[in-house]
Coordinates of C-alpha atoms in Angstrom, one line a residue:
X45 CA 79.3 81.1 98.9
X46 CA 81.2 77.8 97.4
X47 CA 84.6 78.5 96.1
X48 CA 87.4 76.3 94.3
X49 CA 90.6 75.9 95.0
X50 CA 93.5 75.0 93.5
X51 CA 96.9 73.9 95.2
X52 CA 95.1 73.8 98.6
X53 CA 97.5 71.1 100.0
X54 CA 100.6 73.5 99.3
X55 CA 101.3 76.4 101.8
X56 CA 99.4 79.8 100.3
X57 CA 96.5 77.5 99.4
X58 CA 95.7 75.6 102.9
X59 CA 96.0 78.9 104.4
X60 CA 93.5 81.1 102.0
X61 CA 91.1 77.7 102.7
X62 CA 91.7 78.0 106.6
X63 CA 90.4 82.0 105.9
X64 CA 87.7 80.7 103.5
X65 CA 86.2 78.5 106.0
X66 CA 86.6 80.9 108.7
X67 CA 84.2 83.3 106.3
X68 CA 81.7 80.4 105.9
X69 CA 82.6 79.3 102.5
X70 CA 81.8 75.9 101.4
X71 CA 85.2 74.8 100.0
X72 CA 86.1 72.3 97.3
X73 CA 89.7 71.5 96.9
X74 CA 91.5 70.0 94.0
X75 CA 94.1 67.5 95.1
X76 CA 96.0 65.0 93.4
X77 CA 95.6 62.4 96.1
X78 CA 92.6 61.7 98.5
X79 CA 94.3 59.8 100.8
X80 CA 97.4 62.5 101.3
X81 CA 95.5 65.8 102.1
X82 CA 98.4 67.3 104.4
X83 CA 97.7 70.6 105.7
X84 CA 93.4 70.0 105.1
X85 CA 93.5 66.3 107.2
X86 CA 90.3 67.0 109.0
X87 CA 88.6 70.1 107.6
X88 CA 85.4 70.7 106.4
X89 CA 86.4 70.8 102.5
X90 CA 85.2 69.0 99.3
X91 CA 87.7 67.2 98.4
X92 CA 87.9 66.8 93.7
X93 CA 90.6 64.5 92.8
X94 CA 92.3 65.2 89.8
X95 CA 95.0 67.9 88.8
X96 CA 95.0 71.0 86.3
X97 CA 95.2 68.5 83.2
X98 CA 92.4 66.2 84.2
X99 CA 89.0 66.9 86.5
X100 CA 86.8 64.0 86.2
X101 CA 84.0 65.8 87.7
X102 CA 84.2 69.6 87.8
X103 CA 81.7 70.8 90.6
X104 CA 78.8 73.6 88.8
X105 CA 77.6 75.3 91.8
X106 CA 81.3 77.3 92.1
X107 CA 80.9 81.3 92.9
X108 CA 84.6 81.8 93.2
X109 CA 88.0 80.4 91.8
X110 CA 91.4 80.5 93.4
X111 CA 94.0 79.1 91.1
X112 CA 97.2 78.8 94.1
X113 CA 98.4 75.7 92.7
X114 CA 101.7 75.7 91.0
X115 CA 105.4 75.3 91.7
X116 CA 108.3 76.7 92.8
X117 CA 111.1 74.2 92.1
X118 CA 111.5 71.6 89.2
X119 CA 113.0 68.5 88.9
X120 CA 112.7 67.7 85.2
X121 CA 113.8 70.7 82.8
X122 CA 110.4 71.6 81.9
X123 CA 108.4 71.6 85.1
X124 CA 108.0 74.9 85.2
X125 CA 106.2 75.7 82.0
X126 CA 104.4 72.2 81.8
X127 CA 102.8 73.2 85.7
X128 CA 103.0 77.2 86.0
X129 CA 102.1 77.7 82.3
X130 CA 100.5 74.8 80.3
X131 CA 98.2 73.4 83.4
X132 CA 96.9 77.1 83.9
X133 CA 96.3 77.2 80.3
X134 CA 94.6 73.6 80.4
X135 CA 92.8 74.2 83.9
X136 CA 91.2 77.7 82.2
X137 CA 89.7 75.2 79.1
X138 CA 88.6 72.7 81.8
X139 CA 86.2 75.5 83.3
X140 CA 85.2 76.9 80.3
X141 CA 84.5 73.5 78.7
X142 CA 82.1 72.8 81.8
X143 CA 80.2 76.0 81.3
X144 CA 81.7 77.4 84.3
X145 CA 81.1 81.1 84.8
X146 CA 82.7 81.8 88.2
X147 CA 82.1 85.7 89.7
X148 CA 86.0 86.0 90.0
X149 CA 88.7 84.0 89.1
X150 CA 91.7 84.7 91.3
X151 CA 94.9 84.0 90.1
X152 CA 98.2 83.7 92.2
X153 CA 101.3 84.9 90.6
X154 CA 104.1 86.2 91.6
X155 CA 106.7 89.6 91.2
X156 CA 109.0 87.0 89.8
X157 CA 107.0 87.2 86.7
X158 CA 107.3 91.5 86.5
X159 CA 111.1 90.7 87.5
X160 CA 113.3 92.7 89.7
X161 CA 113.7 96.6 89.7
X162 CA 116.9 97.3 87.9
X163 CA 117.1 100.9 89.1
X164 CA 115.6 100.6 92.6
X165 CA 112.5 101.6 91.7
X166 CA 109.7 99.4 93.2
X167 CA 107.8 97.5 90.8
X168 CA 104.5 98.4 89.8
X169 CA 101.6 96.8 88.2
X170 CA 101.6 98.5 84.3
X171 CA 105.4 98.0 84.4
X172 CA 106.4 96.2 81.3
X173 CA 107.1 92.7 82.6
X174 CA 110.7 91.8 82.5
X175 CA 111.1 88.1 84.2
X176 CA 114.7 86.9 84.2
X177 CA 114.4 83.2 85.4
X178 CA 112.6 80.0 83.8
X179 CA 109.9 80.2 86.6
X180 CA 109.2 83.8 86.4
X181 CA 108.5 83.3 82.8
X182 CA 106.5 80.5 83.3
X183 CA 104.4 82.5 85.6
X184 CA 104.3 85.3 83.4
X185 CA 103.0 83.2 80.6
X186 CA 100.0 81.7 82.9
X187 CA 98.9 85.6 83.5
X188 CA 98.9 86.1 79.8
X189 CA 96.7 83.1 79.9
X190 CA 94.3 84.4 82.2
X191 CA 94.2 88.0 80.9
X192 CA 92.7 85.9 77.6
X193 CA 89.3 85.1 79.9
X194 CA 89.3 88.8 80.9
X195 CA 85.9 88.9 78.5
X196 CA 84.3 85.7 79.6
X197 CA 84.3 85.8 83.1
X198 CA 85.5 88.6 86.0
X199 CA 89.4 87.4 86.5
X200 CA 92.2 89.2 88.6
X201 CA 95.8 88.2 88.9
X202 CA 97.9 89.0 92.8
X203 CA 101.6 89.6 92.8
X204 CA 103.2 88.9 95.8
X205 CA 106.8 89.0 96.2
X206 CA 108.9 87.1 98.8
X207 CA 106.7 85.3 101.4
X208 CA 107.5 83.8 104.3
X209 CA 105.1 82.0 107.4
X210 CA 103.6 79.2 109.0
X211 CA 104.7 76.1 107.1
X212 CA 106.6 77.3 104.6
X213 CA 109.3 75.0 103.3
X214 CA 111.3 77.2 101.2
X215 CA 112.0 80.2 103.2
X216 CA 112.5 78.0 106.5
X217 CA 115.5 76.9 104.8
X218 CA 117.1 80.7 105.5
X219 CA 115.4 80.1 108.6
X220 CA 117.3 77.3 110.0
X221 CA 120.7 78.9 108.3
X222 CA 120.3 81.9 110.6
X223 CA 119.1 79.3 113.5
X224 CA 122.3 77.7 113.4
X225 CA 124.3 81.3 113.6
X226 CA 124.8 81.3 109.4
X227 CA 124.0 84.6 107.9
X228 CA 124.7 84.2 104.0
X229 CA 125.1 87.2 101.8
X230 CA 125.3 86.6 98.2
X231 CA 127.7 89.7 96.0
X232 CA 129.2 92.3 98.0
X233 CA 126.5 94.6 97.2
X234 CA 123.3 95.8 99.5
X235 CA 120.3 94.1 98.4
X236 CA 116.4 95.2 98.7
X237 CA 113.3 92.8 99.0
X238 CA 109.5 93.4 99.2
X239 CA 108.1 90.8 101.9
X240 CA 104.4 89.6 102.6
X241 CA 103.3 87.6 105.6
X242 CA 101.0 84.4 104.5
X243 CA 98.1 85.7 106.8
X244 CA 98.6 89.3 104.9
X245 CA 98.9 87.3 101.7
X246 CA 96.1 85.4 101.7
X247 CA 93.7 88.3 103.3
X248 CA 94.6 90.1 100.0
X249 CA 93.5 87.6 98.1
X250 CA 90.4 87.5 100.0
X251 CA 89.7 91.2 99.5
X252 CA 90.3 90.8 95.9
X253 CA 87.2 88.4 95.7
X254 CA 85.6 90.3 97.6
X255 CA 86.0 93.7 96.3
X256 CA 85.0 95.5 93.4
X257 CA 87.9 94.8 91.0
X258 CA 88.1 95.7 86.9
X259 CA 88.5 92.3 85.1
X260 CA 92.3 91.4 83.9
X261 CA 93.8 93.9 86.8
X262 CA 97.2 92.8 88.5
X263 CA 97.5 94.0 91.8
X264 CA 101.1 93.8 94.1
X265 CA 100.0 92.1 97.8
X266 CA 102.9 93.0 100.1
X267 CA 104.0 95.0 103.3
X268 CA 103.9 98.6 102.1
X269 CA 107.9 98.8 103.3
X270 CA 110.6 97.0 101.6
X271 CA 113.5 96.0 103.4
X272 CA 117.5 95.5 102.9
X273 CA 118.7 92.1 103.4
X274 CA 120.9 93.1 106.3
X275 CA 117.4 94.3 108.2
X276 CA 116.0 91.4 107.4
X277 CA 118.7 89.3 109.0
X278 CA 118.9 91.2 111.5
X279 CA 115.2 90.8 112.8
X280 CA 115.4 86.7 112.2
X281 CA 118.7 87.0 114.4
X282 CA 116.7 88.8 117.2
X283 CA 114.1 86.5 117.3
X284 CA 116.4 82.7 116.9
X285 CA 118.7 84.1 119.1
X286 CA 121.5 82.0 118.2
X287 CA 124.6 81.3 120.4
X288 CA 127.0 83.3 118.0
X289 CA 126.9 84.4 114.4
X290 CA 129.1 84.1 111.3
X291 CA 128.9 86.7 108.1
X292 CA 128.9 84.4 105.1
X293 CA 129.4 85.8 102.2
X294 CA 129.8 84.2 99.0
X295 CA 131.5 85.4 95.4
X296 CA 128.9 85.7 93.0
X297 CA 131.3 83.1 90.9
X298 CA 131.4 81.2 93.8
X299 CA 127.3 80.9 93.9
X300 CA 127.2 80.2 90.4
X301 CA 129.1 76.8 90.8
X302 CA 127.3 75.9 93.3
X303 CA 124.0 76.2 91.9
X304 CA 125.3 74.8 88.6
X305 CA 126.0 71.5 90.8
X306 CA 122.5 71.6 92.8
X307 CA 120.7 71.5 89.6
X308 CA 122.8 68.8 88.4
X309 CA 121.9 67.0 91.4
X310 CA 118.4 67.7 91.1
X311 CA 118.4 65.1 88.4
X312 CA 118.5 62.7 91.1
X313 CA 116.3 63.8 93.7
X314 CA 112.8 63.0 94.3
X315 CA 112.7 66.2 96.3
X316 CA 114.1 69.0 94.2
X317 CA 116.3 72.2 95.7
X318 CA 115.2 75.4 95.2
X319 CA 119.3 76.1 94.9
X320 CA 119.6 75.9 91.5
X321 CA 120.7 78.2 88.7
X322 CA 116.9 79.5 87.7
X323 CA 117.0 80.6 91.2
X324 CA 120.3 82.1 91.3
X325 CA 119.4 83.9 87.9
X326 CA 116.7 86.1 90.1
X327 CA 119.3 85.9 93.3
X328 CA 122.0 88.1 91.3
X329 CA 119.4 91.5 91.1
X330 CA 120.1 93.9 94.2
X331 CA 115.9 94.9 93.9
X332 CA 113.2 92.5 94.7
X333 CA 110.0 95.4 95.5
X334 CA 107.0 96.2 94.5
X335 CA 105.0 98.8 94.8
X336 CA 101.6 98.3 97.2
X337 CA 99.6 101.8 96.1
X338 CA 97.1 100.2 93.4
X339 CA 96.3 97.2 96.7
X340 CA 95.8 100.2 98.9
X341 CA 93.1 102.1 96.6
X342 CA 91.5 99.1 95.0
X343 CA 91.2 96.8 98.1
X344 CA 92.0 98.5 101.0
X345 CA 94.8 96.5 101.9
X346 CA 97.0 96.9 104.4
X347 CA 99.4 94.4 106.0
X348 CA 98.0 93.4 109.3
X349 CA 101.6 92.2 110.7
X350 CA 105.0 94.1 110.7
X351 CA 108.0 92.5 109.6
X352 CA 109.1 91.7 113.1
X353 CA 105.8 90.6 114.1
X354 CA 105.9 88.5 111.1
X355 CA 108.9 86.6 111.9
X356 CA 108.1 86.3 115.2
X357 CA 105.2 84.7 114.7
X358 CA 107.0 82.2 111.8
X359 CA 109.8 81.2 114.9
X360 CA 107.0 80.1 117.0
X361 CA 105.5 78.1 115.0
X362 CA 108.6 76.3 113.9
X363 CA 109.5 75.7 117.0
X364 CA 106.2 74.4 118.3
X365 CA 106.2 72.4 115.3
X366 CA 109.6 71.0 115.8
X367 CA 111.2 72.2 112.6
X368 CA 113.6 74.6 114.6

């Protein structure tokens, strides 16, 4: 089986192509530049340089497509719908201008585009989408994008919420907070989260090429539990073991400011926060779930790591990797 990928130098993508090549999969892998491959230096992949706006040569032999590639953070004010929404828009036309009639498209989303539960109900799938941040609607716009293929070609969309794992660069930033004895609470409130592990994450998307799945279905891919902040902080706190800890918690007012001046600085960066005001639009909900049934029933899923395992497992790799 060949499959595509995009964003395959970016953490969910290497690992899904680590698991594709594991399953025999001859891989081709979109990637800006040749010479900088990062996380695939060495593998047996395909490399197709280009990006979702421009594909000189589109391979035809493709069985599968995993669209992974997108961002998270933006630098310039419109990042997020020029990449999330108008390259998934333009990468769609590129396959369907090259005759390109894959047996699944995957797309990677994300809960941010459903938006958070306002009464503490975990989010599920035929919800009516309410994203409250930039990104989230950017994401939300690429599935409606997708869901327009639904007739020309098998495509399914994955939700995952918060994930965390081997070389992950956004979450390791809570990471090394709680390393150093920080544990930051945002509010005074209690606030929920749905969590998925990236080898959890990226089996999911597996299944959902490899499974029977109705064209234009979302599905949630996460731990079946969801888990309160303070639980959460409490299992990183077990594993770092840090010399002492210190409660931070910060005025909502207080948070505001403070991502009103990262995304000012952002203007400067080369290597944009994920602190910024888009972010702490989503940060300011108390429910971040989502509700796992439809992954259970369609695609068997089920998360092969605990929470605690999870983390464990995400410690020891930053610290053999010397990022703790």
């Amino acid at each position: 089986m060949n499959a595509f990928v995009t964003g395959g130098t970016g953490f969910i993508g290497s690992h899904l192509i680590d698991l594709l090549l594991k399953n025999n999969f001859k891989v081709y892998a979109l990637i800006r530049n040749i010479k900088n491959p990062k996380w695939l230096k060495n593998k047996n992949i395909e490399f197709v340089e280009g990006n979702l706006f421009h594909i000189p040569s589109m391979p035809k032999d493709i069985d599968y497509i995993f669209h992974v590639a997108g961002i998270t953070k933006e630098t310039k004010k419109n990042d997020f719908m020029r990449i999330n929404f108008m390259g998934t828009k333009s990468f769609l036309e590129i396959i369907e201008k090259n005759n390109i009639s894959p047996k699944k498209f995957i797309h990677v989303s994300t809960l941010s585009s459903a938006g958070p539960s306002l009464d503490g109900t975990p989010k599920r799938e035929d919800d009516v989408p309410q994203p409250v941040s930039k990104y989230g609607l950017s994401k939300f716009m690429a599935e409606n994008q997708v869901i327009l293929y639904k007739e020309k070609f098998p495509v399914v969309i994955v939700r995952p919420p918060a994930i965390f794992g081997p070389r992950d660069k956004d979450t390791y930033i809570f990471f090394k907070m709680v390393n150093k004895g920080f544990l930051p609470y945002i509010g005074w409130g209690r606030k929920f989260y749905s969590f998925c592990y990236i080898s959890d994450l990226v089996n999911g998307i597996f299944l959902s090429a490899e499974k029977y799945v109705k064209s234009g279905e979302i599905i949630n891919i996460a731990h079946t539990e969801s888990f309160s902040l303070d639980e959460f902080l409490n299992i990183l706190v077990k594993y770092l073991n840090p010399t002492k800890t210190i409660k931070l918690k910060f005025p909502t007012p207080f948070v505001y400011i403070a991502a009103s001046i990262s995304t000012f600085l952002n203007n400067f960066k080369k290597s944009p926060s994920i602190f910024t005001l888009d972010k702490f639009k989503e940060m300011r909900y108390p429910y971040w779930t989502c509700d796992t049934k439809k992954a259970e029933k369609i695609l068997s899923f089920q998360a092969e790591n605990d929470l605690e395992k999870s983390v464990q497992n995400t410690v020891q790799w930053y610290k053999e990797n010397s990022w703790l």
